[in-house]
mmCIF file of C-alpha atoms in Angstrom:
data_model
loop_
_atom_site.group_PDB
_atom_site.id
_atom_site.type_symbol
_atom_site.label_atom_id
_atom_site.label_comp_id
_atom_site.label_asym_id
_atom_site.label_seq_id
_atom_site.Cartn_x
_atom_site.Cartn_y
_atom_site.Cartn_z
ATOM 1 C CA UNK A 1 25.101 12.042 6.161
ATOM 2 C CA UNK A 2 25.371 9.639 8.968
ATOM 3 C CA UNK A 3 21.689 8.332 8.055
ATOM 4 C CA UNK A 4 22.420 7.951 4.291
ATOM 5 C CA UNK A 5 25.313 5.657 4.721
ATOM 6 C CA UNK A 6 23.232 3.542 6.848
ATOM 7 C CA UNK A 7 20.330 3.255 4.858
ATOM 8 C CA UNK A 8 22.355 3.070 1.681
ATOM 9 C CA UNK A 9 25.825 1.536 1.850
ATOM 10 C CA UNK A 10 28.510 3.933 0.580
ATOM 11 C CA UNK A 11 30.421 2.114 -1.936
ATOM 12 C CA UNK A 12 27.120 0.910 -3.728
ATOM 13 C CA UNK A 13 25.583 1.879 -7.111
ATOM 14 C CA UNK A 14 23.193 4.182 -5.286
ATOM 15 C CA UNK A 15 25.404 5.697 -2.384
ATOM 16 C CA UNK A 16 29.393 5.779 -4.515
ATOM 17 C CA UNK A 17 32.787 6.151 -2.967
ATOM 18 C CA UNK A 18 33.652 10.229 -4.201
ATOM 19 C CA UNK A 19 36.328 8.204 -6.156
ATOM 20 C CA UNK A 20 33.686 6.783 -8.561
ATOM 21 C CA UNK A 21 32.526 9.399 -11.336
ATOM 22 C CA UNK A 22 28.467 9.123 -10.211
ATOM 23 C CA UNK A 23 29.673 10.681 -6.698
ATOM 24 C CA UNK A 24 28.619 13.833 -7.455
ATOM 25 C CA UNK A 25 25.291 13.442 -9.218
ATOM 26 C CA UNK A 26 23.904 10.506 -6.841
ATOM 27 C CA UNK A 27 25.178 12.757 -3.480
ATOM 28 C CA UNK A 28 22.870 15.419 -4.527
ATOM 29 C CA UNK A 29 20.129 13.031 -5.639
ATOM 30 C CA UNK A 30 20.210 11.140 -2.004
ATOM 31 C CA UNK A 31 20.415 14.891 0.047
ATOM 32 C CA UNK A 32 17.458 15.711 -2.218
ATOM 33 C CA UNK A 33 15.738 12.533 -1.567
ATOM 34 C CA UNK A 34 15.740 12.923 2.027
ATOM 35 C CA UNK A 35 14.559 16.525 1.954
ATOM 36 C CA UNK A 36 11.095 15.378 0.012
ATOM 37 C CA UNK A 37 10.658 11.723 0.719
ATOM 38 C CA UNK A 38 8.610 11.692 3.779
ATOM 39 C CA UNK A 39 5.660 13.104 1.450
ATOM 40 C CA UNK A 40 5.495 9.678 0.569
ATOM 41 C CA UNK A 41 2.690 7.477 2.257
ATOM 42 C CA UNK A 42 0.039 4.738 2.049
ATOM 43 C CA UNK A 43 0.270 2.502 -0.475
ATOM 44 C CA UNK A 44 3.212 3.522 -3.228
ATOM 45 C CA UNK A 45 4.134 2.377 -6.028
ATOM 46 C CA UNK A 46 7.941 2.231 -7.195
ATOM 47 C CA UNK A 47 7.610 2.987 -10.774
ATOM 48 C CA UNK A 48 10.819 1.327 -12.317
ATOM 49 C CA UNK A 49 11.843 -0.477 -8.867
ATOM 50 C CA UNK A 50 14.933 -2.423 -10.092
ATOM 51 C CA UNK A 51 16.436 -3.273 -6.814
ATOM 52 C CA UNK A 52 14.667 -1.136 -4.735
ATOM 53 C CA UNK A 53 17.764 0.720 -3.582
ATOM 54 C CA UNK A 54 15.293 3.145 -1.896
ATOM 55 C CA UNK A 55 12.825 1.139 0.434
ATOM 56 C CA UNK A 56 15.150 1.623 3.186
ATOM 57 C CA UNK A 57 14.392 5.267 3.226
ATOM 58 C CA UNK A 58 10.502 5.286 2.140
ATOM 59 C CA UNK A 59 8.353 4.924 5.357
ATOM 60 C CA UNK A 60 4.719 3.551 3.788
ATOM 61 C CA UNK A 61 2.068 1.013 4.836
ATOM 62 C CA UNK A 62 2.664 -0.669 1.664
ATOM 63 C CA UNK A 63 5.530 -0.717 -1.108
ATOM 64 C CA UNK A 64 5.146 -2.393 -4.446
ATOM 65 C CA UNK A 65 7.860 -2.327 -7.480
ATOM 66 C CA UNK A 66 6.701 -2.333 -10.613
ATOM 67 C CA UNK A 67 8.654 -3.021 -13.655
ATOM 68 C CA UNK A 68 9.578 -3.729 -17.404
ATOM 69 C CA UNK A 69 11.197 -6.747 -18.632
ATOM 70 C CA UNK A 70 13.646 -5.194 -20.707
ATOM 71 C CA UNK A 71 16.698 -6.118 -22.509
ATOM 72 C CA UNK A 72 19.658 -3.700 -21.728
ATOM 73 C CA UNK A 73 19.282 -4.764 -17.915
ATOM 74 C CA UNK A 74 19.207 -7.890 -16.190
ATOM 75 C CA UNK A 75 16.565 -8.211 -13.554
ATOM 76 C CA UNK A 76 17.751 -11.458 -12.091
ATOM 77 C CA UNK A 77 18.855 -10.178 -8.814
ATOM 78 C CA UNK A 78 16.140 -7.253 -8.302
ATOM 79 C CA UNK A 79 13.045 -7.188 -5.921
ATOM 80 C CA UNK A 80 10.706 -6.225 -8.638
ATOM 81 C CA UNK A 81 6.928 -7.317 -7.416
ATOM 82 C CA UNK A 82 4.952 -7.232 -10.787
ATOM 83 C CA UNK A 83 6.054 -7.009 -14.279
ATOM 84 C CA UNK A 84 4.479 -4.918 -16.560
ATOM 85 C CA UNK A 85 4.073 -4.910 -20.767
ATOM 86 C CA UNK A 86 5.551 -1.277 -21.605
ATOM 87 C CA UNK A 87 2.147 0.217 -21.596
ATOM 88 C CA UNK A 88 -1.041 -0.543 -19.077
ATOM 89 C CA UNK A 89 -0.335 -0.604 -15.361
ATOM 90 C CA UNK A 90 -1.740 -3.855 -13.980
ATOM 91 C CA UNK A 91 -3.893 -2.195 -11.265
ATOM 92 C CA UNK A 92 -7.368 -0.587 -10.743
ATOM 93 C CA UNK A 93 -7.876 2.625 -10.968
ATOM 94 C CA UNK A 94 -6.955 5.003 -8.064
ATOM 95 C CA UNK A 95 -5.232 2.253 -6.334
ATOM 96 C CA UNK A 96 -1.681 3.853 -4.939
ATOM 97 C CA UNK A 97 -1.649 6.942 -2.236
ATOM 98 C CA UNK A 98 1.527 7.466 -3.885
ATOM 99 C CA UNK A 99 4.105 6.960 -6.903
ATOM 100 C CA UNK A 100 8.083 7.051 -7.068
ATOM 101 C CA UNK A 101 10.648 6.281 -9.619
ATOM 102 C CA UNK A 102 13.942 7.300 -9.942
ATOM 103 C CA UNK A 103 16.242 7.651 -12.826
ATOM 104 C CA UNK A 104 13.913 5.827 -14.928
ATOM 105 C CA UNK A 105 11.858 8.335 -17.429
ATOM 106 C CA UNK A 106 15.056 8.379 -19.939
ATOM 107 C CA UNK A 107 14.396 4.483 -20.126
ATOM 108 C CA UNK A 108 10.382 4.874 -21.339
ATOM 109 C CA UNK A 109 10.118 5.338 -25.283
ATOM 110 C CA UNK A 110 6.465 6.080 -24.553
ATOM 111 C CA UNK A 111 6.362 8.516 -21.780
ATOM 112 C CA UNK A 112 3.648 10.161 -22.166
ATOM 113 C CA UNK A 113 1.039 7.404 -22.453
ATOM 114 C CA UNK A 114 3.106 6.015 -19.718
ATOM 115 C CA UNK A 115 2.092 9.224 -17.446
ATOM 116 C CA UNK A 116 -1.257 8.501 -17.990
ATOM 117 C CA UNK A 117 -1.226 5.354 -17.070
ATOM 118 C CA UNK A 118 0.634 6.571 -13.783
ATOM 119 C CA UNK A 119 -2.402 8.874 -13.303
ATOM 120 C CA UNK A 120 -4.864 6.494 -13.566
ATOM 121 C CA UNK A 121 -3.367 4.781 -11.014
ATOM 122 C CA UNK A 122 -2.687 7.189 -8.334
ATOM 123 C CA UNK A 123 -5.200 8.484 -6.042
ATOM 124 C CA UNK A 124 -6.927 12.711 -6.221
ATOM 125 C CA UNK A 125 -4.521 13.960 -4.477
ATOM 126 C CA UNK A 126 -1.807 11.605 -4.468
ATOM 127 C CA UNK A 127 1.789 12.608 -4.883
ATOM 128 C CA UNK A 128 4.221 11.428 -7.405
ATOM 129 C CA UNK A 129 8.350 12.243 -6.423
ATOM 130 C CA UNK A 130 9.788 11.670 -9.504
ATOM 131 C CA UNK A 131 13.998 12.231 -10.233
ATOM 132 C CA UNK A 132 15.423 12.437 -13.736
ATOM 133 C CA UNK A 133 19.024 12.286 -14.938
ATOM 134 C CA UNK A 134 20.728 15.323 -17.329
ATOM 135 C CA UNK A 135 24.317 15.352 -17.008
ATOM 136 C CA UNK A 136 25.021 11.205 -17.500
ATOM 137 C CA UNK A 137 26.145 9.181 -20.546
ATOM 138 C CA UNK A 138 24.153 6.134 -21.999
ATOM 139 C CA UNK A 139 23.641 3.330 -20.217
ATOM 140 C CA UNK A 140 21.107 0.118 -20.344
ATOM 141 C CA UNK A 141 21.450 0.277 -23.883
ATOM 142 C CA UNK A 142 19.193 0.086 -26.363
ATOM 143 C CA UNK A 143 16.685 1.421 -23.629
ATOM 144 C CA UNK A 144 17.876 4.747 -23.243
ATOM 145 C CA UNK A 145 15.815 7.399 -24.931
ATOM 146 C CA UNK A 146 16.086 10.743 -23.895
ATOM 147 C CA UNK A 147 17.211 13.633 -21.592
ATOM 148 C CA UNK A 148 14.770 15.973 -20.156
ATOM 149 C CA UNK A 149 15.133 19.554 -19.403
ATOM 150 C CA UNK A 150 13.224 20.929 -16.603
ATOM 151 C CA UNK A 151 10.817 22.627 -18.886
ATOM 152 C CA UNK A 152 9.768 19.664 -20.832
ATOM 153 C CA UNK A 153 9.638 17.792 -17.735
ATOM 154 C CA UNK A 154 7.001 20.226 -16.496
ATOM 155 C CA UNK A 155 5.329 20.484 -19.877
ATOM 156 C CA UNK A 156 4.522 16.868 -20.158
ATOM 157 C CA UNK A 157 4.019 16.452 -16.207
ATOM 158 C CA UNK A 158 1.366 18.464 -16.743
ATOM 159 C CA UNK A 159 0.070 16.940 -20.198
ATOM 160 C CA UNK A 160 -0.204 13.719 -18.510
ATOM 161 C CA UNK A 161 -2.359 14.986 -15.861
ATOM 162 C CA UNK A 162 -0.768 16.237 -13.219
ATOM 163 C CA UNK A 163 -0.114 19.268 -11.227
ATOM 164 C CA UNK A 164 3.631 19.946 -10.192
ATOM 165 C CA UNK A 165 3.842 21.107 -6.504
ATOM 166 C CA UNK A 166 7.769 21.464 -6.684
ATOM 167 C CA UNK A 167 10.416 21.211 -8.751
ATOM 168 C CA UNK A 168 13.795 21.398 -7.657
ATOM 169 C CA UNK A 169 17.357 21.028 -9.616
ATOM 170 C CA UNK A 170 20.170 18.909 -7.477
ATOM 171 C CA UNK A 171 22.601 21.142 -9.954
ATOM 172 C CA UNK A 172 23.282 23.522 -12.848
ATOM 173 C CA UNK A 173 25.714 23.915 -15.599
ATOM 174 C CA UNK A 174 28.700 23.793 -13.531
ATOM 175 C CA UNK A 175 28.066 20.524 -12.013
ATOM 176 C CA UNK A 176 26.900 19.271 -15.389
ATOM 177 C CA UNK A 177 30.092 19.907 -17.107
ATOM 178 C CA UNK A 178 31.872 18.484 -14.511
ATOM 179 C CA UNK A 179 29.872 15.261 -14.272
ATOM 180 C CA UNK A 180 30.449 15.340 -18.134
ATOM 181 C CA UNK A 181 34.256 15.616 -17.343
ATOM 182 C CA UNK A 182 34.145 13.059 -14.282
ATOM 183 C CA UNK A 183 32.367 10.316 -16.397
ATOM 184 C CA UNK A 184 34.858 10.833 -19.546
ATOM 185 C CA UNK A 185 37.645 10.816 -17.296
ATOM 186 C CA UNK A 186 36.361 7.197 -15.965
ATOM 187 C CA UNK A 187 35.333 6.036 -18.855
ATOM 188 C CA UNK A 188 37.930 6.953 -21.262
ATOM 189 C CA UNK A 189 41.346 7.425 -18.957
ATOM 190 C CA UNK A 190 41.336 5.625 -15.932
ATOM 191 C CA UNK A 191 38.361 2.737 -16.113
ATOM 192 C CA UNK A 192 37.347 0.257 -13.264
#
């Protein structure tokens, strides 16, 4: 816990007070961040970088962010490397040892073709960590398309290409109802 307060300020988008309604959601995603994140290495690509709230806690000879100029989110004040059109990765093929976005597939209308791209890119035998929302209301509208379940997550995983190692849920339908309840609560009753 120590570590992930360090790396990631508590009080931040990424890292919340327990007070804020993402508490419980992003606490899981960090623990289950640091369980897999050291199978990250050589040259990686940060698929949907923003700010790069993780590079603190990835340990790679190289890091590039890669994103998409869209509206719903300003990029002003991000670390974002290269820009890319919505549909072809700017780089050669087999060029990254590894890929990693979080909380970004429910922002990509075209995931699938997307996924290939992301295969094209990444080494035989590369890895790609990958976390996806469920349990969250809309947000960077109009760019927020879908929700995925853990079996179409797998299904089109493995439509685009690749083989999944592990999969692993940070919750179940408990903590989504709650997070449901938490985020109406904020929104709705008590707001910022």
């Amino acid at each position: 816990e120590k570590s992930i307060n360090y790396l990631i300020p508590r009080g931040s988008d990424f890292n919340p007070h327990i007070s804020a309604s993402p508490y419980l959601v992003r606490n899981r995603l960090l623990h289950g961040l640091f369980k897999h994140i050291n199978k990250l290495n050589g040259r990686l690509l940060d698929f949907g970088c923003g700010a790069k709230p993780y590079q603190n806690i990835i340990n790679v000879r190289e890091y590039i962010g890669l994103d998409f100029p869209s509206e719903g989110h300003d990029h002003s004040n991000e670390l974002i490397d290269v820009f890319y059109d919505g549909k072809n990765i700017p780089f050669e093929n087999n060029y990254f040892d590894s890929i990693f976005s979080s909380e970004v597939f429910e922002h990509v209308f075209n995931l699938e073709e997307v996924l290939l791209e992301l295969f094209r890119v990444l080494k035989p035998g590369g890895i790609i960590l990958i976390t996806c929302p469920f349990a969250i209301g809309e947000h960077e509208q109009p760019n927020d398309f879908a929700r995925y379940t853990s079996f179409a997550l797998k299904h089109i995983m493995t439509r685009g290409g690749f083989e999944v190692i592990h999969y692993e849920k940070l919750g179940g339908s408990i903590d989504a109802i709650v997070q449901l309840r938490l985020n109406y609560f904020q929104k709705n009753i008590m707001p910022y």
